[in-house]
Coordinates of C-alpha atoms in Angstrom, one line a residue:
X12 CA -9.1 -20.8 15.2
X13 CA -11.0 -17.7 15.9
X14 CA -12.8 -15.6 13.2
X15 CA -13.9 -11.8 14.3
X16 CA -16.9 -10.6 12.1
X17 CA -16.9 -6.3 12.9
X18 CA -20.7 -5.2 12.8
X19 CA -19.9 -2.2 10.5
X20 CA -18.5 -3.7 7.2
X21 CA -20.4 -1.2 5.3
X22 CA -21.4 1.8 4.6
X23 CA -24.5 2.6 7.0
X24 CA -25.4 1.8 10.7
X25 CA -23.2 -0.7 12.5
X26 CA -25.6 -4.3 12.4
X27 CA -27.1 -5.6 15.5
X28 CA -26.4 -9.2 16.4
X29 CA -29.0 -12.1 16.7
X30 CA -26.5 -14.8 18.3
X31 CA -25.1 -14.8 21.8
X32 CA -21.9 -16.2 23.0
X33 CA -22.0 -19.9 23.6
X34 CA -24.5 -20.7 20.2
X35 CA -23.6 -23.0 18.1
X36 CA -23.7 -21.7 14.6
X37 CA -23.1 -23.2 10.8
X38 CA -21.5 -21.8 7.8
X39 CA -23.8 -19.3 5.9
X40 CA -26.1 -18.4 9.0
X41 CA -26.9 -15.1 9.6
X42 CA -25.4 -13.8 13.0
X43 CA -25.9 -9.8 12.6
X44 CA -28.8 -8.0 10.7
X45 CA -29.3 -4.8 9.7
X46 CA -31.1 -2.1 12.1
X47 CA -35.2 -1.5 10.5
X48 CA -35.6 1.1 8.4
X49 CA -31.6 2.0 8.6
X50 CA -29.1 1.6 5.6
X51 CA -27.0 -1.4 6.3
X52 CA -26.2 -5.0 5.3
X53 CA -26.5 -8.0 7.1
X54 CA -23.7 -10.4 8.2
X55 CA -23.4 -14.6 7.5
X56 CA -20.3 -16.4 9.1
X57 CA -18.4 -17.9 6.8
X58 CA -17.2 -20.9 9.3
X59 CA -19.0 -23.2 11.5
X60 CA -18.1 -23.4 15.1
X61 CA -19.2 -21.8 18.5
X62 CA -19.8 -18.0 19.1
X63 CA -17.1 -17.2 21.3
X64 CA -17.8 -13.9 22.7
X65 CA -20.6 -11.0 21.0
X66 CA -18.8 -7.8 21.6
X67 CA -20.0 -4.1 21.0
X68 CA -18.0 -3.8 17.6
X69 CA -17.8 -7.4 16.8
X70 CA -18.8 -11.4 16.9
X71 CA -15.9 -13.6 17.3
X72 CA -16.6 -17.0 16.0
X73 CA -14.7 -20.2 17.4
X74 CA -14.1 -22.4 14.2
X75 CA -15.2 -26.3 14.3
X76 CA -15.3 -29.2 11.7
X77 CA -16.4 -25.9 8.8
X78 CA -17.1 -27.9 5.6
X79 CA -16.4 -24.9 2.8
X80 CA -18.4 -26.3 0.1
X81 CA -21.2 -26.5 2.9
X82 CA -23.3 -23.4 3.9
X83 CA -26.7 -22.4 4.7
X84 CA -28.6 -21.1 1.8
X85 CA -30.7 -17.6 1.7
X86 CA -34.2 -18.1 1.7
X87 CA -35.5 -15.3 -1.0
X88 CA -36.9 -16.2 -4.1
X89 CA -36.4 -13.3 -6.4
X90 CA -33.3 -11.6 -7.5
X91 CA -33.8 -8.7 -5.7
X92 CA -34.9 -10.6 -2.4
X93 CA -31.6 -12.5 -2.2
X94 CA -29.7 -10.0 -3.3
X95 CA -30.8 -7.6 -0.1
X96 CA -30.7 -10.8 2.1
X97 CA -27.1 -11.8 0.9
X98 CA -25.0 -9.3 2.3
X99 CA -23.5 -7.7 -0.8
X100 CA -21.8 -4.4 -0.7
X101 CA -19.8 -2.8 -3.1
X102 CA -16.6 -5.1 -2.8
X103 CA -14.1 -2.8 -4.7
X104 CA -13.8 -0.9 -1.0
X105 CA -16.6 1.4 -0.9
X106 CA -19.1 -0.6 1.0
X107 CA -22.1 0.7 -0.3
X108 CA -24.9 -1.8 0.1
X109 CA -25.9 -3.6 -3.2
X110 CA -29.0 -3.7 -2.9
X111 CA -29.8 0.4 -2.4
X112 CA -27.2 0.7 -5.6
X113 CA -29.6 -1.3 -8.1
X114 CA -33.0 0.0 -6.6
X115 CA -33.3 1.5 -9.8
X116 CA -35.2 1.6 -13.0
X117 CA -34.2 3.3 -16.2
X118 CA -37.0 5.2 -17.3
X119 CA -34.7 5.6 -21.0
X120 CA -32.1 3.7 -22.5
X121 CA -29.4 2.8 -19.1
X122 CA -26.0 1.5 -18.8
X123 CA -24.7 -1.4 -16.5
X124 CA -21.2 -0.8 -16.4
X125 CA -18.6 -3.3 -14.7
X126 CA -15.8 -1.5 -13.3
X127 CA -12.8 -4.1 -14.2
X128 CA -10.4 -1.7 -14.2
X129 CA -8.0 -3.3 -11.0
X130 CA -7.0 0.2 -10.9
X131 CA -4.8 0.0 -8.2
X132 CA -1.5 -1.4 -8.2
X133 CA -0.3 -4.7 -7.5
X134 CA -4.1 -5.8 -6.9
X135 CA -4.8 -8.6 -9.4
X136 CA -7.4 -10.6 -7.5
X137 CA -10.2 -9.1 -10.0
X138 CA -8.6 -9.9 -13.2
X139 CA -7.5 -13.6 -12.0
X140 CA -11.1 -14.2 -11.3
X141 CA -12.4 -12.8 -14.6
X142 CA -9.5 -15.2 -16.6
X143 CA -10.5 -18.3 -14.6
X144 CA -14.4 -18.3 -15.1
X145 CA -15.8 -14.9 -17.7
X146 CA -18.8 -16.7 -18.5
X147 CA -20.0 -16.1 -14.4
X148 CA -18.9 -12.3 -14.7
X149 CA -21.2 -11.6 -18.4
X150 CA -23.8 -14.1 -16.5
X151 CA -24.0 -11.4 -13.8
X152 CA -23.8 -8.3 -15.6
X153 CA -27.1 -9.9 -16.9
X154 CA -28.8 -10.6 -14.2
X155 CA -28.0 -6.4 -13.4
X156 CA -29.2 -5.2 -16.6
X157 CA -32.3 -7.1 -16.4
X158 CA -32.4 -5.8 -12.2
X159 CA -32.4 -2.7 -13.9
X160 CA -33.5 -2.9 -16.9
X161 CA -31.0 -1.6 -18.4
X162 CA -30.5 -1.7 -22.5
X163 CA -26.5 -2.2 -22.2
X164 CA -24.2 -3.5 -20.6
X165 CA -20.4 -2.4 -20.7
X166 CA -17.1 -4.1 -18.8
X167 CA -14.7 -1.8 -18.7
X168 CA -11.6 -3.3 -18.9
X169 CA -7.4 -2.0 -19.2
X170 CA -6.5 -2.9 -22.3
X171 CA -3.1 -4.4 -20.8
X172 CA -5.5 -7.5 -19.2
X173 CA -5.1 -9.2 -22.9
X174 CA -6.0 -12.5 -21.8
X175 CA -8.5 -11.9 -20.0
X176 CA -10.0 -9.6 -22.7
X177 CA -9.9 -12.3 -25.2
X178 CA -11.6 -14.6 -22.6
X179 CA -14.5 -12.4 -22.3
X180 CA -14.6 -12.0 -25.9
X181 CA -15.1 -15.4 -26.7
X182 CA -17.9 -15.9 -23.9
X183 CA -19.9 -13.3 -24.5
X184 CA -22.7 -13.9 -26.5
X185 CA -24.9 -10.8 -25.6
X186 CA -25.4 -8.4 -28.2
X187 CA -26.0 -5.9 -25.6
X188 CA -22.6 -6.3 -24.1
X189 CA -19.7 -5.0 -25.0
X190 CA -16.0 -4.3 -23.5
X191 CA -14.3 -1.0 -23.2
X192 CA -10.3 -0.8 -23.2
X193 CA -9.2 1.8 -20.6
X194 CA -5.9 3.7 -20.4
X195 CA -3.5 2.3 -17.8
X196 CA -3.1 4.8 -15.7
X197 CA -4.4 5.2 -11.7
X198 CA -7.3 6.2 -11.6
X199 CA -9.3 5.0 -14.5
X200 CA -11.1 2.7 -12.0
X201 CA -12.3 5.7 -10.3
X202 CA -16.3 5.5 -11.3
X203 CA -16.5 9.5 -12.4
X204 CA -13.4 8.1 -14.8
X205 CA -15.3 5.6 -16.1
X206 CA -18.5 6.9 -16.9
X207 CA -16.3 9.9 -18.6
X208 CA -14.0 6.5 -20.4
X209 CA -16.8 4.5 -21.7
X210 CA -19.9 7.1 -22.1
X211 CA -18.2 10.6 -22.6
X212 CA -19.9 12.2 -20.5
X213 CA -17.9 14.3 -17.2
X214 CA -19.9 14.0 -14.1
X215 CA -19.9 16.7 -11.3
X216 CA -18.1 15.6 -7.9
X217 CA -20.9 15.6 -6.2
X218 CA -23.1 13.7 -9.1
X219 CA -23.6 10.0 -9.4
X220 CA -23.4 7.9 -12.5
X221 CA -27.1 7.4 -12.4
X222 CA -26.9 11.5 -13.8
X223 CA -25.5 10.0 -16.9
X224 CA -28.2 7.0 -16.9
X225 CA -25.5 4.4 -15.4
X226 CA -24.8 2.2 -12.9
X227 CA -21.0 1.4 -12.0
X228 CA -20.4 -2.2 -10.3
X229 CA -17.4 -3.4 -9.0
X230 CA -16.4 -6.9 -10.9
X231 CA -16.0 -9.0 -7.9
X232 CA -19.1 -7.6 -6.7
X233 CA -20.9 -8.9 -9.6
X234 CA -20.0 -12.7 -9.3
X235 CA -21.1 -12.6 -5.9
X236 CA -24.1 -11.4 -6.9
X237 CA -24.6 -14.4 -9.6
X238 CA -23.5 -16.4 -6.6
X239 CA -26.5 -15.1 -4.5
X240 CA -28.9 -15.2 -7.1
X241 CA -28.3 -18.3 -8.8
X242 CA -26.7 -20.0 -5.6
X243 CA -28.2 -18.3 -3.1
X244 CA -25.3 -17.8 -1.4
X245 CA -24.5 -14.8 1.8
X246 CA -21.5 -13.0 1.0
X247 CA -19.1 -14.8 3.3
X248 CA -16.0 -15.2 1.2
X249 CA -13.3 -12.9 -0.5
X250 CA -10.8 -12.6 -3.2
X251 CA -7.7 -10.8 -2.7
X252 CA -4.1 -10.1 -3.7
X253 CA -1.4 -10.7 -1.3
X254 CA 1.9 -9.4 -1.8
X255 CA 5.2 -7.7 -0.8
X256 CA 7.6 -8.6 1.7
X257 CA 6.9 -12.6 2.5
X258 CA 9.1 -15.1 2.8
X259 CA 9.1 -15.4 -0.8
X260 CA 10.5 -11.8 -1.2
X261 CA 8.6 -9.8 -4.0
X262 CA 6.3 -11.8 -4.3
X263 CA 2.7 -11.7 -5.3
X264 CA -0.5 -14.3 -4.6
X265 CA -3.9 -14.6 -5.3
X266 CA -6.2 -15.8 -3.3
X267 CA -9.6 -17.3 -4.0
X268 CA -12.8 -17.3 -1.5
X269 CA -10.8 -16.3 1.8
X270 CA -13.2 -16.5 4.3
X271 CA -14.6 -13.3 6.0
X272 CA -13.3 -13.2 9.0
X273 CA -9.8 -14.4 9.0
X274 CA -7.2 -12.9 10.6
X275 CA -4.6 -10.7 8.0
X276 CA -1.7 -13.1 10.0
X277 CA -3.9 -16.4 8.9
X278 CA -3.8 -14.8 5.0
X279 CA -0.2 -13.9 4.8
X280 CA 0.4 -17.7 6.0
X281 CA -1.5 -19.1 3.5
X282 CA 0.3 -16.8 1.2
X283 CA 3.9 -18.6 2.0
X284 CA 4.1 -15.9 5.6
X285 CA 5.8 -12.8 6.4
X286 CA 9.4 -11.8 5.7
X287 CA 11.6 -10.6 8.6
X288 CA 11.5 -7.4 7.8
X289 CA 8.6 -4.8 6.8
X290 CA 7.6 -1.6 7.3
X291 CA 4.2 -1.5 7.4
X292 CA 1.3 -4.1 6.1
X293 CA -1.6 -2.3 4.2
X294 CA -5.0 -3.1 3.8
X295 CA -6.1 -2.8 0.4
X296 CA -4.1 -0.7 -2.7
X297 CA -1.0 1.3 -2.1
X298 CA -3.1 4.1 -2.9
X299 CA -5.7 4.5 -1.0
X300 CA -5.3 1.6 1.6
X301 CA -4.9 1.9 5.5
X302 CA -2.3 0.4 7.8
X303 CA -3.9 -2.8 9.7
X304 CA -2.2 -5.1 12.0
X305 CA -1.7 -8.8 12.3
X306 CA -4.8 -10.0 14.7
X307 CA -7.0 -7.4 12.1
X308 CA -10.0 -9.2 10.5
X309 CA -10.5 -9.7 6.2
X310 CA -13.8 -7.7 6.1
X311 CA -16.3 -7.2 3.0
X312 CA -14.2 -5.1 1.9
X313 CA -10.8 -6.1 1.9
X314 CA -9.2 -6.5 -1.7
X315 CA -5.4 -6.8 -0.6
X316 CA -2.9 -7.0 2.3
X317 CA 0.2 -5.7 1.6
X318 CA 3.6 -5.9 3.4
X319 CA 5.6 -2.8 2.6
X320 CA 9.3 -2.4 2.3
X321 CA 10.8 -0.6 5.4
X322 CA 10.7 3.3 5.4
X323 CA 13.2 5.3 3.4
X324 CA 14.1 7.7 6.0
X325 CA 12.7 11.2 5.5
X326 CA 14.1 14.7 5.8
X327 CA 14.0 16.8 8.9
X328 CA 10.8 18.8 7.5
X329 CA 8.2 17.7 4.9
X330 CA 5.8 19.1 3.1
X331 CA 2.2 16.9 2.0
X332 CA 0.3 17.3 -1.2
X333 CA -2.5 15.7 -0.6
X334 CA -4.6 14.3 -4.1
X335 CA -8.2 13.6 -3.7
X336 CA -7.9 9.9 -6.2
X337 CA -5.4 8.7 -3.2
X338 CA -3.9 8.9 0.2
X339 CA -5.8 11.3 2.4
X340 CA -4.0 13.5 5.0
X341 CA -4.0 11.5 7.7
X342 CA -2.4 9.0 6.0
X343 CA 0.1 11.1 4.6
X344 CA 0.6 12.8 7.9
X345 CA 0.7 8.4 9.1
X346 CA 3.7 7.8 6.7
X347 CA 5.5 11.3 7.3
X348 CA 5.6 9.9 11.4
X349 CA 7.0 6.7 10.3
X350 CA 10.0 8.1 7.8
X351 CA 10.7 10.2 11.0
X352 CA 9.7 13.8 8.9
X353 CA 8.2 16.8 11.2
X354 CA 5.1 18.1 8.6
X355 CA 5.4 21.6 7.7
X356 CA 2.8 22.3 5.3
X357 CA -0.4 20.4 3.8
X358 CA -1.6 21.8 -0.2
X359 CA -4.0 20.1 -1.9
X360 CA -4.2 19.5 -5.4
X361 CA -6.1 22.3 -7.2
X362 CA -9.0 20.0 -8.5
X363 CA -9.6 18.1 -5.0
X364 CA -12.9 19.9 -3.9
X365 CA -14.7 19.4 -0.8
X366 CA -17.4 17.3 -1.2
X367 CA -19.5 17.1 2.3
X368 CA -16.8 14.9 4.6
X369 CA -14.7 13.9 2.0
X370 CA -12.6 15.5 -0.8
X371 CA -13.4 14.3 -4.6
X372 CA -11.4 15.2 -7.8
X373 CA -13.1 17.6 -10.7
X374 CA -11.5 15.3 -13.6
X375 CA -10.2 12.1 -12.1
X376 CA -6.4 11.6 -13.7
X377 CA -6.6 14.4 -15.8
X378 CA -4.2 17.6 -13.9
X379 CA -4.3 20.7 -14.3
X380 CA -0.4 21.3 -12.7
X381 CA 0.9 20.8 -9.0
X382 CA 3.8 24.5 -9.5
X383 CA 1.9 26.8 -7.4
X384 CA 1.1 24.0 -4.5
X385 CA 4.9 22.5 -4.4
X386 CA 6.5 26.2 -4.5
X387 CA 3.8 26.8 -1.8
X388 CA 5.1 23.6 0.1
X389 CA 9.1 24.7 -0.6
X390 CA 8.1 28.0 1.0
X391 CA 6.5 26.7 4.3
X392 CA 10.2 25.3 4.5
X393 CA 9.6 21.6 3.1
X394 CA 13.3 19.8 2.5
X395 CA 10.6 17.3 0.3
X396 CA 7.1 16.9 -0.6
X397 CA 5.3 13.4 0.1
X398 CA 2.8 13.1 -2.1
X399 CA -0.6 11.0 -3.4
X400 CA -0.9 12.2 -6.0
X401 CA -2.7 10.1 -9.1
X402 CA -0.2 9.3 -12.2
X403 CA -1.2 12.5 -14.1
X404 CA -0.9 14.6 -11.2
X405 CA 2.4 12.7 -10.4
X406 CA 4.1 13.8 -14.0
X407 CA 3.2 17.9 -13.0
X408 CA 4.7 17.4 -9.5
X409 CA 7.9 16.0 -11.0
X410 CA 7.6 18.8 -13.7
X411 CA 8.7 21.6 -10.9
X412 CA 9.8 19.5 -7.9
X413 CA 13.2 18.6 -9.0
X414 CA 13.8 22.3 -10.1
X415 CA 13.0 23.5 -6.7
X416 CA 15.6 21.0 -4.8
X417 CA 12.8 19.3 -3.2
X418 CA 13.0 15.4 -3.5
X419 CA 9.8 13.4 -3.7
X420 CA 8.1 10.6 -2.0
X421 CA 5.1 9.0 -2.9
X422 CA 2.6 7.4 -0.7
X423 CA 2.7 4.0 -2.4
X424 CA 6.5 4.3 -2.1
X425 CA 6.9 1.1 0.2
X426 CA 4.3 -1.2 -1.5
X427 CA 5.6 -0.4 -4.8
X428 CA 9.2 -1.0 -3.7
X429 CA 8.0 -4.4 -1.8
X430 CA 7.6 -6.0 -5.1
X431 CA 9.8 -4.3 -7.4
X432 CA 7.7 -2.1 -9.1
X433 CA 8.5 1.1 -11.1
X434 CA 7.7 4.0 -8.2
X435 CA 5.1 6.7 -9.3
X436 CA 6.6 9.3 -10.3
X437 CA 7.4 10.8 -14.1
X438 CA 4.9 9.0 -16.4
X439 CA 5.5 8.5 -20.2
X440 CA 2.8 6.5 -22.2
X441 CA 4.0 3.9 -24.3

């Protein structure tokens, strides 16, 4: 079976290989490094076998006799050693290298705070590893704050995740840590939303939690990091959720240390395979994942793979509003193709400001009203609006949509509907 390892799994420059087609190679062994002096993050395969081909964009790996509980160890001796030398990146989907994130030192009193928020949708990979084994999340929120050395340390948690709340509860014997229930809504795992959740404090777009003497770390990314540390393990393998449109209709699975590298086909077999009929399959959350394709690798980054309902055929002319907290317009503009909709206008919501390439909300989940964007969209002779909007900014769209004769459509529409979900649309807390 053939693994593909892309050399640009992060944030940073693409890595350069140090194998060559026809090597063999064992599980754990380092087969791409990071370019000196550049931001980047090496790559370990995660099987054993024979380098098939080295390729501009990628290694592809011919798997042999891989024994999984097997694999080369890292050779650094401190935490901050095997931490650069593992790999790690931010595994929630930004990428970020691990290792830049915690070259910090709190000059004051400094937060560690774990974002366990499985903000989006359907994604449940996080909280299934924090219910099976709490005691390694708390061990490496630890080994962070002392990284760090920071005086707290805070999981940020929904409040709905009860049992895995209670489980933290009872492991946690750190004075210095402490859980924080946040709201249910999308997109309180949004790091600007948490530092505002759990410290009070509002952060600029353009700011990073460090303004408010914090560091935010993705949950899974932080029992990889005990793995490396106390393991010394590379970052080879991957949790993720895998749901929608299988065999097993509506269904949703968690898998455990998928290795990097496997094709999404090879993930949705394990998972029980694909349905007969889908419209699209989505890496990542219905919100702010991309379309991907069967022979498409699981990369660092990869937290779900999604096979969407078929498309709800669209109206002769659409009109986007496009919400910083989810699908981008491309995306939208990707979807509006496939319901067969010609795009006739593009707003964006009032808080989404340009922040150098990318757009960032002002107040993640907190709207200030979508009226003068949709009657903006209705004007440019929209039939509907498909939106991205985040569950706040959802309610103020279907506040005035309705009114105005324009249906809605939401980008998370099809993964949503692939597992019986409630859509996003009018939000009412409970």
């Amino acid at each position: 079976m053939e693994y593909i390892f892309p050399l640009r799994q992060h944030v940073g420059a693409p890595c350069e290989p140090v194998v060559k087609a026809g090597d063999e190679v064992k599980r754990g062994q380092l087969i791409a490094k990071k370019p000196e002096e550049a931001l980047g993050s090496p790559i370990y395969t995660s099987v054993s076998g024979k380098v098939a081909s080295v390729e501009e964009s990628q290694i592809v790996i011919e798997e042999a006799g891989t024994d999984f509980d097997q694999y080369e160890p890292l050779k650094g001796t401190t935490p901050k050693e095997l931490i650069a030398e593992s790999g790690l990146v931010g595994l929630g989907g930004a990428g970020f290298p691990t290792s830049v994130k915690l070259n910090v030192q709190f000059k004051e009193d400094g937060y560690v705070i774990v974002n366990a928020a499985e903000c989006e949708p359907i994604l449940s990979h996080n909280i299934a590893r924090i219910e099976k084994e709490p005691e390694k999340l708390l061990k490496g929120l630890e080994i962070v704050m002392e990284l760090t050395g920071a005086k707290k340390g805070i999981v940020a948690i929904k409040g709905i995740h009860e049992e895995a709340i209670e489980k933290l509860q009872k492991a946690n014997s750190n004075p210095n840590i402490s859980l924080f229930p946040l709201e249910n809504i999308y997109p309180m795992g949004e790091e600007r939303a948490i530092v505002r959740e759990t410290l009070g404090i509002l952060l600029e777009p353009e700011q990073l939690p460090m303004a408010a003497n914090a560091v935010v770390i993705n949950a899974e990314t932080v029992f990889r990091l005990r793995e490396a540390v106390e393991e010394k393990k590379p970052l080879m393998d991957k949790d993720m959720t895998v749901a929608g449109k299988l065999k097993e209709n509506a269904s949703i699975h968690v898998l455990f240390d998928v290795p990097l590298g496997t094709k999404v086909s090879e993930v949705i077999e394990e998972a029980g395979g694909l349905g007969a009929e889908y419209g699209e399959l989505i890496m990542g959350g219905p919100f702010t994942g991309k379309r991907t394709e069967l022979d498409a690798p699981v990369v660092k980054t990869t937290g779900g793979i999604i096979a969407a309902e078929t498309f709800m055929p669209g109206p002769k002319k659409i009109g986007l509003l496009v919400c910083a907290c989810g699908a981008n317009k491309e995306r939208l503009e990707e979807q509006a193709a496939s319901m067969g909709s010609e795009v006739v206008g593009v707003e964006y919501c009032k808080r989404a400001r340009q922040v150098k390439a990318a757009r960032k909300c002002e107040n993640p989940g907190r709207c200030p009203g979508q009226v003068q964007k949709v009657m903006a969209l209705k004007k440019a002779g929209a039939q509907a609006v498909l939106i991205s909007n985040c569950t706040d900014c959802s309610n103020t769209v279907m506040s005035c949509a309705p009114q105005l004769k324009l249906p809605v459509y939401h980008c998370t529409d099809g993964a949503m509907r692939s597992v019986n979900y409630k859509m996003i649309r009018k939000f009412r807390k409970e």
